[in-house]
JSON list of C-alpha atoms in Angstrom, two decimals:
[
{"chain": "W", "resi": 1, "resn": "MET", "atom": "CA", "xyz": [159.10, 12.14, 97.73]},
{"chain": "W", "resi": 2, "resn": "ALA", "atom": "CA", "xyz": [159.62, 13.26, 101.37]},
{"chain": "W", "resi": 3, "resn": "ALA", "atom": "CA", "xyz": [157.46, 14.91, 104.02]},
{"chain": "W", "resi": 4, "resn": "LEU", "atom": "CA", "xyz": [157.62, 16.10, 107.60]},
{"chain": "W", "resi": 5, "resn": "ASP", "atom": "CA", "xyz": [155.73, 18.19, 110.14]},
{"chain": "W", "resi": 6, "resn": "VAL", "atom": "CA", "xyz": [157.16, 21.00, 112.25]},
{"chain": "W", "resi": 7, "resn": "LEU", "atom": "CA", "xyz": [155.42, 21.21, 115.62]},
{"chain": "W", "resi": 8, "resn": "THR", "atom": "CA", "xyz": [155.75, 24.24, 117.89]},
{"chain": "W", "resi": 9, "resn": "LYS", "atom": "CA", "xyz": [154.94, 25.21, 121.46]},
{"chain": "W", "resi": 10, "resn": "ASP", "atom": "CA", "xyz": [156.35, 27.14, 124.38]},
{"chain": "W", "resi": 11, "resn": "ILE", "atom": "CA", "xyz": [158.15, 24.99, 126.95]},
{"chain": "W", "resi": 12, "resn": "THR", "atom": "CA", "xyz": [159.64, 25.74, 130.35]},
{"chain": "W", "resi": 13, "resn": "HIS", "atom": "CA", "xyz": [162.90, 24.02, 131.22]},
{"chain": "W", "resi": 14, "resn": "ALA", "atom": "CA", "xyz": [165.37, 24.76, 134.03]},
{"chain": "W", "resi": 15, "resn": "GLY", "atom": "CA", "xyz": [163.42, 27.88, 134.97]},
{"chain": "W", "resi": 16, "resn": "GLN", "atom": "CA", "xyz": [163.45, 29.38, 131.47]},
{"chain": "W", "resi": 17, "resn": "THR", "atom": "CA", "xyz": [160.65, 29.57, 128.91]},
{"chain": "W", "resi": 18, "resn": "TYR", "atom": "CA", "xyz": [161.59, 28.83, 125.30]},
{"chain": "W", "resi": 19, "resn": "ARG", "atom": "CA", "xyz": [159.77, 28.83, 121.97]},
{"chain": "W", "resi": 20, "resn": "ALA", "atom": "CA", "xyz": [160.35, 25.23, 120.91]},
{"chain": "W", "resi": 21, "resn": "ALA", "atom": "CA", "xyz": [159.90, 23.38, 117.66]},
{"chain": "W", "resi": 22, "resn": "GLY", "atom": "CA", "xyz": [160.29, 19.76, 116.73]},
{"chain": "W", "resi": 23, "resn": "LEU", "atom": "CA", "xyz": [160.18, 17.50, 113.72]},
{"chain": "W", "resi": 24, "resn": "SER", "atom": "CA", "xyz": [157.53, 14.83, 113.48]},
{"chain": "W", "resi": 25, "resn": "ALA", "atom": "CA", "xyz": [156.29, 12.28, 110.95]},
{"chain": "W", "resi": 26, "resn": "VAL", "atom": "CA", "xyz": [159.47, 12.46, 108.84]},
{"chain": "W", "resi": 27, "resn": "VAL", "atom": "CA", "xyz": [159.11, 10.08, 105.91]},
{"chain": "W", "resi": 28, "resn": "THR", "atom": "CA", "xyz": [160.59, 9.49, 102.47]},
{"chain": "W", "resi": 29, "resn": "ALA", "atom": "CA", "xyz": [158.80, 7.35, 99.90]},
{"chain": "W", "resi": 30, "resn": "THR", "atom": "CA", "xyz": [160.57, 4.03, 99.50]},
{"chain": "W", "resi": 31, "resn": "ALA", "atom": "CA", "xyz": [161.28, 4.61, 95.80]},
{"chain": "W", "resi": 32, "resn": "HIS", "atom": "CA", "xyz": [163.04, 7.90, 96.63]},
{"chain": "W", "resi": 33, "resn": "ARG", "atom": "CA", "xyz": [165.20, 6.77, 99.56]},
{"chain": "W", "resi": 34, "resn": "GLY", "atom": "CA", "xyz": [168.97, 7.00, 99.29]},
{"chain": "W", "resi": 35, "resn": "LYS", "atom": "CA", "xyz": [168.85, 9.98, 96.93]},
{"chain": "W", "resi": 36, "resn": "GLY", "atom": "CA", "xyz": [169.28, 12.74, 99.52]},
{"chain": "W", "resi": 37, "resn": "ASN", "atom": "CA", "xyz": [165.68, 13.97, 99.42]},
{"chain": "W", "resi": 38, "resn": "GLY", "atom": "CA", "xyz": [164.95, 13.31, 103.09]},
{"chain": "W", "resi": 39, "resn": "ARG", "atom": "CA", "xyz": [168.24, 14.75, 104.26]},
{"chain": "W", "resi": 40, "resn": "GLN", "atom": "CA", "xyz": [167.74, 17.85, 102.13]},
{"chain": "W", "resi": 41, "resn": "LEU", "atom": "CA", "xyz": [164.21, 18.32, 103.52]},
{"chain": "W", "resi": 42, "resn": "VAL", "atom": "CA", "xyz": [165.31, 17.82, 107.14]},
{"chain": "W", "resi": 43, "resn": "ALA", "atom": "CA", "xyz": [168.15, 20.33, 106.65]},
{"chain": "W", "resi": 44, "resn": "ALA", "atom": "CA", "xyz": [165.73, 22.82, 105.05]},
{"chain": "W", "resi": 45, "resn": "ALA", "atom": "CA", "xyz": [163.33, 22.41, 107.99]},
{"chain": "W", "resi": 46, "resn": "ARG", "atom": "CA", "xyz": [166.22, 23.16, 110.37]},
{"chain": "W", "resi": 47, "resn": "GLU", "atom": "CA", "xyz": [166.99, 26.36, 108.49]},
{"chain": "W", "resi": 48, "resn": "LEU", "atom": "CA", "xyz": [163.31, 27.30, 108.50]},
{"chain": "W", "resi": 49, "resn": "ILE", "atom": "CA", "xyz": [163.06, 26.81, 112.27]},
{"chain": "W", "resi": 50, "resn": "ALA", "atom": "CA", "xyz": [166.25, 28.81, 112.81]},
{"chain": "W", "resi": 51, "resn": "GLY", "atom": "CA", "xyz": [164.99, 31.66, 110.62]},
{"chain": "W", "resi": 52, "resn": "SER", "atom": "CA", "xyz": [162.07, 33.96, 111.13]},
{"chain": "W", "resi": 53, "resn": "GLY", "atom": "CA", "xyz": [158.44, 33.70, 110.18]},
{"chain": "W", "resi": 54, "resn": "SER", "atom": "CA", "xyz": [155.02, 34.36, 111.64]},
{"chain": "W", "resi": 55, "resn": "LEU", "atom": "CA", "xyz": [153.19, 31.40, 113.07]},
{"chain": "W", "resi": 56, "resn": "PRO", "atom": "CA", "xyz": [150.02, 32.40, 114.96]},
{"chain": "W", "resi": 57, "resn": "SER", "atom": "CA", "xyz": [150.48, 31.69, 118.66]},
{"chain": "W", "resi": 58, "resn": "ALA", "atom": "CA", "xyz": [147.46, 29.38, 118.68]},
{"chain": "W", "resi": 59, "resn": "ALA", "atom": "CA", "xyz": [148.96, 27.15, 116.00]},
{"chain": "W", "resi": 60, "resn": "ARG", "atom": "CA", "xyz": [150.54, 23.95, 117.21]},
{"chain": "W", "resi": 61, "resn": "ARG", "atom": "CA", "xyz": [151.20, 21.98, 114.02]},
{"chain": "W", "resi": 62, "resn": "VAL", "atom": "CA", "xyz": [152.37, 23.09, 110.61]},
{"chain": "W", "resi": 63, "resn": "ASP", "atom": "CA", "xyz": [152.83, 20.92, 107.53]},
{"chain": "W", "resi": 64, "resn": "VAL", "atom": "CA", "xyz": [156.01, 22.11, 105.84]},
{"chain": "W", "resi": 65, "resn": "ALA", "atom": "CA", "xyz": [156.32, 19.54, 103.11]},
{"chain": "W", "resi": 66, "resn": "ARG", "atom": "CA", "xyz": [154.43, 17.14, 100.91]},
{"chain": "W", "resi": 67, "resn": "ALA", "atom": "CA", "xyz": [155.56, 14.88, 98.12]},
{"chain": "W", "resi": 68, "resn": "ASP", "atom": "CA", "xyz": [155.22, 17.68, 95.57]},
{"chain": "W", "resi": 69, "resn": "VAL", "atom": "CA", "xyz": [157.00, 20.40, 97.61]},
{"chain": "W", "resi": 70, "resn": "SER", "atom": "CA", "xyz": [160.71, 20.99, 97.08]},
{"chain": "W", "resi": 71, "resn": "PRO", "atom": "CA", "xyz": [163.06, 21.77, 99.99]},
{"chain": "W", "resi": 72, "resn": "ALA", "atom": "CA", "xyz": [163.38, 25.30, 98.57]},
{"chain": "W", "resi": 73, "resn": "ASP", "atom": "CA", "xyz": [159.63, 25.74, 99.02]},
{"chain": "W", "resi": 74, "resn": "VAL", "atom": "CA", "xyz": [159.99, 24.83, 102.70]},
{"chain": "W", "resi": 75, "resn": "ALA", "atom": "CA", "xyz": [161.63, 28.22, 103.25]},
{"chain": "W", "resi": 76, "resn": "GLN", "atom": "CA", "xyz": [158.30, 29.84, 102.35]},
{"chain": "W", "resi": 77, "resn": "ALA", "atom": "CA", "xyz": [156.37, 27.98, 105.06]},
{"chain": "W", "resi": 78, "resn": "ASP", "atom": "CA", "xyz": [154.84, 29.99, 107.88]},
{"chain": "W", "resi": 79, "resn": "VAL", "atom": "CA", "xyz": [156.78, 28.96, 111.02]},
{"chain": "W", "resi": 80, "resn": "ALA", "atom": "CA", "xyz": [157.88, 31.16, 113.90]},
{"chain": "W", "resi": 81, "resn": "ARG", "atom": "CA", "xyz": [161.56, 31.32, 114.82]},
{"chain": "W", "resi": 82, "resn": "ALA", "atom": "CA", "xyz": [162.25, 28.97, 117.67]},
{"chain": "W", "resi": 83, "resn": "ASP", "atom": "CA", "xyz": [164.80, 29.30, 120.45]},
{"chain": "W", "resi": 84, "resn": "VAL", "atom": "CA", "xyz": [165.35, 25.57, 120.42]},
{"chain": "W", "resi": 85, "resn": "ALA", "atom": "CA", "xyz": [164.25, 22.52, 118.44]},
{"chain": "W", "resi": 86, "resn": "LEU", "atom": "CA", "xyz": [163.88, 19.14, 120.12]},
{"chain": "W", "resi": 87, "resn": "PHE", "atom": "CA", "xyz": [162.71, 15.81, 118.78]},
{"chain": "W", "resi": 88, "resn": "THR", "atom": "CA", "xyz": [163.45, 12.13, 119.09]},
{"chain": "W", "resi": 89, "resn": "CYS", "atom": "CA", "xyz": [164.37, 9.60, 116.47]},
{"chain": "W", "resi": 90, "resn": "ASP", "atom": "CA", "xyz": [165.22, 5.93, 116.37]},
{"chain": "W", "resi": 91, "resn": "ARG", "atom": "CA", "xyz": [168.86, 5.44, 117.39]},
{"chain": "W", "resi": 92, "resn": "PRO", "atom": "CA", "xyz": [169.95, 4.11, 113.95]},
{"chain": "W", "resi": 93, "resn": "LEU", "atom": "CA", "xyz": [168.79, 7.42, 112.38]},
{"chain": "W", "resi": 94, "resn": "ARG", "atom": "CA", "xyz": [171.09, 9.57, 114.51]},
{"chain": "W", "resi": 95, "resn": "GLY", "atom": "CA", "xyz": [173.72, 9.90, 111.75]},
{"chain": "W", "resi": 96, "resn": "PHE", "atom": "CA", "xyz": [171.06, 10.86, 109.20]},
{"chain": "W", "resi": 97, "resn": "TYR", "atom": "CA", "xyz": [169.91, 13.80, 111.33]},
{"chain": "W", "resi": 98, "resn": "GLU", "atom": "CA", "xyz": [173.45, 14.80, 112.28]},
{"chain": "W", "resi": 99, "resn": "SER", "atom": "CA", "xyz": [174.32, 14.95, 108.56]},
{"chain": "W", "resi": 100, "resn": "ALA", "atom": "CA", "xyz": [171.52, 17.52, 108.19]},
{"chain": "W", "resi": 101, "resn": "GLY", "atom": "CA", "xyz": [172.93, 19.74, 110.96]},
{"chain": "W", "resi": 102, "resn": "TRP", "atom": "CA", "xyz": [171.10, 18.44, 114.03]},
{"chain": "W", "resi": 103, "resn": "GLU", "atom": "CA", "xyz": [172.93, 17.73, 117.29]},
{"chain": "W", "resi": 104, "resn": "CYS", "atom": "CA", "xyz": [172.40, 14.63, 119.43]},
{"chain": "W", "resi": 105, "resn": "LEU", "atom": "CA", "xyz": [171.75, 15.26, 123.12]},
{"chain": "W", "resi": 106, "resn": "ASP", "atom": "CA", "xyz": [173.01, 12.04, 124.69]},
{"chain": "W", "resi": 107, "resn": "GLY", "atom": "CA", "xyz": [171.15, 11.18, 127.88]},
{"chain": "W", "resi": 108, "resn": "THR", "atom": "CA", "xyz": [168.29, 13.62, 127.23]},
{"chain": "W", "resi": 109, "resn": "VAL", "atom": "CA", "xyz": [164.72, 12.36, 127.51]},
{"chain": "W", "resi": 110, "resn": "LEU", "atom": "CA", "xyz": [161.65, 14.17, 126.18]},
{"chain": "W", "resi": 111, "resn": "ILE", "atom": "CA", "xyz": [158.49, 13.69, 128.23]},
{"chain": "W", "resi": 112, "resn": "GLY", "atom": "CA", "xyz": [155.16, 14.19, 126.53]},
{"chain": "W", "resi": 113, "resn": "GLY", "atom": "CA", "xyz": [151.71, 13.13, 127.54]},
{"chain": "W", "resi": 114, "resn": "THR", "atom": "CA", "xyz": [150.44, 14.94, 130.62]},
{"chain": "W", "resi": 115, "resn": "PRO", "atom": "CA", "xyz": [151.84, 15.31, 134.14]},
{"chain": "W", "resi": 116, "resn": "HIS", "atom": "CA", "xyz": [149.31, 12.66, 135.25]},
{"chain": "W", "resi": 117, "resn": "ASP", "atom": "CA", "xyz": [149.98, 10.34, 132.31]},
{"chain": "W", "resi": 118, "resn": "PRO", "atom": "CA", "xyz": [153.58, 11.01, 131.17]},
{"chain": "W", "resi": 119, "resn": "PHE", "atom": "CA", "xyz": [154.96, 9.61, 127.92]},
{"chain": "W", "resi": 120, "resn": "PRO", "atom": "CA", "xyz": [158.79, 9.56, 128.18]},
{"chain": "W", "resi": 121, "resn": "SER", "atom": "CA", "xyz": [160.99, 8.88, 125.18]},
{"chain": "W", "resi": 122, "resn": "ASP", "atom": "CA", "xyz": [162.97, 6.36, 127.24]},
{"chain": "W", "resi": 123, "resn": "GLY", "atom": "CA", "xyz": [159.93, 4.22, 127.98]},
{"chain": "W", "resi": 124, "resn": "PRO", "atom": "CA", "xyz": [160.02, 0.42, 127.74]},
{"chain": "W", "resi": 125, "resn": "GLY", "atom": "CA", "xyz": [160.56, -0.79, 124.19]},
{"chain": "W", "resi": 126, "resn": "PHE", "atom": "CA", "xyz": [161.91, 2.55, 122.92]},
{"chain": "W", "resi": 127, "resn": "ASP", "atom": "CA", "xyz": [165.43, 2.97, 121.56]},
{"chain": "W", "resi": 128, "resn": "LYS", "atom": "CA", "xyz": [165.35, 6.71, 120.91]},
{"chain": "W", "resi": 129, "resn": "VAL", "atom": "CA", "xyz": [167.86, 9.52, 120.92]},
{"chain": "W", "resi": 130, "resn": "THR", "atom": "CA", "xyz": [167.04, 13.19, 121.33]},
{"chain": "W", "resi": 131, "resn": "MET", "atom": "CA", "xyz": [168.12, 15.56, 118.58]},
{"chain": "W", "resi": 132, "resn": "ALA", "atom": "CA", "xyz": [168.34, 19.33, 118.99]},
{"chain": "W", "resi": 133, "resn": "GLY", "atom": "CA", "xyz": [169.18, 22.69, 117.51]},
{"chain": "W", "resi": 134, "resn": "PHE", "atom": "CA", "xyz": [169.88, 25.83, 119.53]},
{"chain": "W", "resi": 135, "resn": "PHE", "atom": "CA", "xyz": [169.04, 28.93, 117.51]},
{"chain": "W", "resi": 136, "resn": "THR", "atom": "CA", "xyz": [169.00, 32.01, 119.73]},
{"chain": "W", "resi": 137, "resn": "GLU", "atom": "CA", "xyz": [171.83, 33.41, 121.85]},
{"chain": "W", "resi": 138, "resn": "ARG", "atom": "CA", "xyz": [169.86, 32.66, 125.02]},
{"chain": "W", "resi": 139, "resn": "ALA", "atom": "CA", "xyz": [169.25, 29.05, 124.00]},
{"chain": "W", "resi": 140, "resn": "MET", "atom": "CA", "xyz": [172.91, 28.62, 123.06]},
{"chain": "W", "resi": 141, "resn": "ARG", "atom": "CA", "xyz": [173.98, 30.01, 126.46]},
{"chain": "W", "resi": 142, "resn": "HIS", "atom": "CA", "xyz": [171.67, 27.54, 128.22]},
{"chain": "W", "resi": 143, "resn": "ALA", "atom": "CA", "xyz": [172.32, 24.53, 125.97]},
{"chain": "W", "resi": 144, "resn": "ALA", "atom": "CA", "xyz": [174.09, 22.65, 128.78]},
{"chain": "W", "resi": 145, "resn": "ALA", "atom": "CA", "xyz": [170.83, 22.63, 130.76]},
{"chain": "W", "resi": 146, "resn": "PHE", "atom": "CA", "xyz": [169.27, 20.48, 128.01]},
{"chain": "W", "resi": 147, "resn": "ARG", "atom": "CA", "xyz": [171.99, 17.84, 128.05]},
{"chain": "W", "resi": 148, "resn": "HIS", "atom": "CA", "xyz": [171.49, 14.71, 130.21]},
{"chain": "W", "resi": 149, "resn": "SER", "atom": "CA", "xyz": [168.13, 16.00, 131.39]},
{"chain": "W", "resi": 150, "resn": "ARG", "atom": "CA", "xyz": [164.45, 15.18, 131.29]},
{"chain": "W", "resi": 151, "resn": "ILE", "atom": "CA", "xyz": [162.50, 17.81, 129.36]},
{"chain": "W", "resi": 152, "resn": "ALA", "atom": "CA", "xyz": [158.75, 18.13, 129.88]},
{"chain": "W", "resi": 153, "resn": "LEU", "atom": "CA", "xyz": [156.80, 18.88, 126.72]},
{"chain": "W", "resi": 154, "resn": "HIS", "atom": "CA", "xyz": [153.35, 18.39, 128.24]},
{"chain": "W", "resi": 155, "resn": "PRO", "atom": "CA", "xyz": [150.66, 18.48, 127.40]},
{"chain": "W", "resi": 156, "resn": "GLY", "atom": "CA", "xyz": [151.33, 16.17, 124.50]},
{"chain": "W", "resi": 157, "resn": "GLU", "atom": "CA", "xyz": [148.06, 16.72, 122.69]},
{"chain": "W", "resi": 158, "resn": "ILE", "atom": "CA", "xyz": [149.15, 16.26, 119.07]},
{"chain": "W", "resi": 159, "resn": "ASP", "atom": "CA", "xyz": [151.30, 13.14, 118.96]},
{"chain": "W", "resi": 160, "resn": "ARG", "atom": "CA", "xyz": [151.69, 12.37, 122.71]},
{"chain": "W", "resi": 161, "resn": "LEU", "atom": "CA", "xyz": [155.05, 14.21, 122.77]},
{"chain": "W", "resi": 162, "resn": "TRP", "atom": "CA", "xyz": [153.80, 17.52, 121.38]}
]
Protein backbone atom coordinates (compact mmCIF):
# COMPACT_ATOMS: atom_id res chain seq x y z
CA MET A 1 0.00 0.00 0.00
CA ALA A 2 2.56 2.63 1.14
CA ALA A 3 6.27 2.60 1.97
CA LEU A 4 9.03 4.93 3.07
CA ASP A 5 12.58 4.93 4.40
CA VAL A 6 13.83 6.78 7.47
CA LEU A 7 17.45 7.85 7.05
CA THR A 8 19.58 9.00 9.98
CA LYS A 9 22.92 10.69 10.56
CA ASP A 10 24.57 13.27 12.76
CA ILE A 11 24.77 16.74 11.23
CA THR A 12 26.44 19.96 12.34
CA HIS A 13 24.55 23.19 11.71
CA ALA A 14 25.16 26.68 13.12
CA GLY A 15 27.83 25.31 15.44
CA GLN A 16 25.62 22.60 16.96
CA THR A 17 25.63 18.85 16.32
CA TYR A 18 22.23 17.17 15.99
CA ARG A 19 21.00 13.62 15.50
CA ALA A 20 19.02 14.06 12.29
CA ALA A 21 16.53 11.89 10.47
CA GLY A 22 14.76 12.30 7.17
CA LEU A 23 12.13 10.62 5.06
CA SER A 24 13.06 9.19 1.70
CA ALA A 25 11.43 7.13 -1.05
CA VAL A 26 7.89 7.84 0.16
CA VAL A 27 5.45 6.08 -2.15
CA THR A 28 1.86 4.86 -2.16
CA ALA A 29 0.66 2.30 -4.69
CA THR A 30 -1.55 3.96 -7.28
CA ALA A 31 -4.55 1.78 -6.43
CA HIS A 32 -4.33 2.87 -2.77
CA ARG A 33 -3.88 6.63 -3.23
CA GLY A 34 -6.46 9.01 -1.82
CA LYS A 35 -7.41 6.66 1.02
CA GLY A 36 -5.17 8.16 3.71
CA ASN A 37 -2.62 5.33 3.76
CA GLY A 38 0.36 7.49 2.82
CA ARG A 39 -0.59 10.28 5.19
CA GLN A 40 -1.09 7.80 8.03
CA LEU A 41 2.31 6.22 7.33
CA VAL A 42 4.11 9.58 7.12
CA ALA A 43 2.49 10.68 10.41
CA ALA A 44 3.48 7.37 12.05
CA ALA A 45 7.07 7.81 10.84
CA ARG A 46 7.09 11.30 12.40
CA GLU A 47 5.97 9.86 15.72
CA LEU A 48 8.59 7.13 15.46
CA ILE A 49 11.37 9.64 14.84
CA ALA A 50 10.15 11.81 17.72
CA GLY A 51 10.05 8.82 20.08
CA SER A 52 12.84 6.66 21.34
CA GLY A 53 14.46 3.54 19.97
CA SER A 54 17.88 2.04 19.49
CA LEU A 55 19.42 2.38 16.08
CA PRO A 56 23.07 1.28 16.00
CA SER A 57 25.30 4.29 15.38
CA ALA A 58 26.74 2.71 12.23
CA ALA A 59 23.30 2.37 10.66
CA ARG A 60 22.40 4.98 8.08
CA ARG A 61 19.21 3.66 6.49
CA VAL A 62 16.24 1.88 7.99
CA ASP A 63 13.21 0.54 6.14
CA VAL A 64 10.20 1.33 8.31
CA ALA A 65 7.42 0.21 6.03
CA ARG A 66 6.49 -2.11 3.21
CA ALA A 67 3.22 -2.76 1.48
CA ASP A 68 2.24 -5.36 4.09
CA VAL A 69 3.19 -3.29 7.18
CA SER A 70 0.54 -1.22 8.92
CA PRO A 71 1.30 2.25 10.33
CA ALA A 72 0.88 0.75 13.81
CA ASP A 73 3.75 -1.63 13.04
CA VAL A 74 5.97 1.35 12.21
CA ALA A 75 6.09 2.14 15.93
CA GLN A 76 7.97 -1.13 16.44
CA ALA A 77 10.76 -0.21 14.01
CA ASP A 78 14.26 0.25 15.38
CA VAL A 79 15.03 3.97 14.93
CA ALA A 80 16.92 6.26 17.31
CA ARG A 81 15.24 9.40 18.58
CA ALA A 82 16.30 12.35 16.51
CA ASP A 83 16.74 15.96 17.55
CA VAL A 84 15.49 17.11 14.19
CA ALA A 85 14.07 15.63 11.00
CA LEU A 86 14.74 17.25 7.64
CA PHE A 87 13.77 16.22 4.14
CA THR A 88 12.65 17.74 0.86
CA CYS A 89 9.57 17.10 -1.18
CA ASP A 90 8.09 18.40 -4.40
CA ARG A 91 6.36 21.73 -3.75
CA PRO A 92 2.85 20.40 -4.59
CA LEU A 93 3.23 17.80 -1.78
CA ARG A 94 3.78 20.41 0.94
CA GLY A 95 0.15 20.26 2.13
CA PHE A 96 0.25 16.47 2.27
CA TYR A 97 3.23 16.51 4.65
CA GLU A 98 1.84 19.40 6.69
CA SER A 99 -1.38 17.42 7.19
CA ALA A 100 0.76 14.67 8.76
CA GLY A 101 2.37 17.09 11.25
CA TRP A 102 5.48 18.20 9.37
CA GLU A 103 6.49 21.88 9.19
CA CYS A 104 7.66 23.64 6.03
CA LEU A 105 10.91 25.60 6.34
CA ASP A 106 10.49 28.23 3.65
CA GLY A 107 13.80 29.32 2.18
CA THR A 108 15.75 26.37 3.61
CA VAL A 109 17.98 24.37 1.29
CA LEU A 110 19.43 20.94 2.08
CA ILE A 111 22.86 20.26 0.59
CA GLY A 112 23.90 16.68 0.05
CA GLY A 113 26.63 15.21 -2.06
CA THR A 114 30.10 16.07 -0.81
CA PRO A 115 31.83 19.38 -0.10
CA HIS A 116 33.66 18.95 -3.43
CA ASP A 117 30.55 17.89 -5.36
CA PRO A 118 27.55 19.45 -3.56
CA PHE A 119 23.98 18.46 -4.39
CA PRO A 120 21.67 21.31 -3.24
CA SER A 121 17.91 20.91 -3.13
CA ASP A 122 17.53 24.24 -4.95
CA GLY A 123 19.55 23.09 -7.95
CA PRO A 124 18.43 23.80 -11.52
CA GLY A 125 15.23 21.99 -12.42
CA PHE A 126 14.20 21.34 -8.80
CA ASP A 127 11.03 22.75 -7.27
CA LYS A 128 11.48 21.45 -3.73
CA VAL A 129 10.51 22.61 -0.27
CA THR A 130 12.20 21.54 2.95
CA MET A 131 10.05 19.89 5.60
CA ALA A 132 11.07 19.52 9.23
CA GLY A 133 10.23 18.37 12.72
CA PHE A 134 11.97 19.59 15.88
CA PHE A 135 11.77 16.95 18.61
CA THR A 136 14.12 17.80 21.47
CA GLU A 137 14.15 20.92 23.63
CA ARG A 138 17.55 21.91 22.23
CA ALA A 139 16.37 21.54 18.63
CA MET A 140 13.21 23.52 19.39
CA ARG A 141 15.30 26.32 20.97
CA HIS A 142 17.50 26.45 17.86
CA ALA A 143 14.75 25.99 15.26
CA ALA A 144 15.20 29.55 13.96
CA ALA A 145 18.75 28.65 12.88
CA PHE A 146 17.27 26.14 10.42
CA ARG A 147 14.92 28.61 8.75
CA HIS A 148 16.09 30.41 5.58
CA SER A 149 19.42 28.63 5.73
CA ARG A 150 21.55 26.19 3.80
CA ILE A 151 22.03 22.94 5.72
CA ALA A 152 24.91 20.64 4.84
CA LEU A 153 24.06 16.95 5.01
CA HIS A 154 27.29 15.70 3.44
CA PRO A 155 28.45 13.25 2.69
CA GLY A 156 25.38 12.20 0.78
CA GLU A 157 26.32 8.57 0.32
CA ILE A 158 22.88 6.93 0.30
CA ASP A 159 20.68 9.01 -1.99
CA ARG A 160 22.96 12.02 -2.67
CA LEU A 161 21.25 14.01 0.12
CA TRP A 162 21.82 11.48 2.90
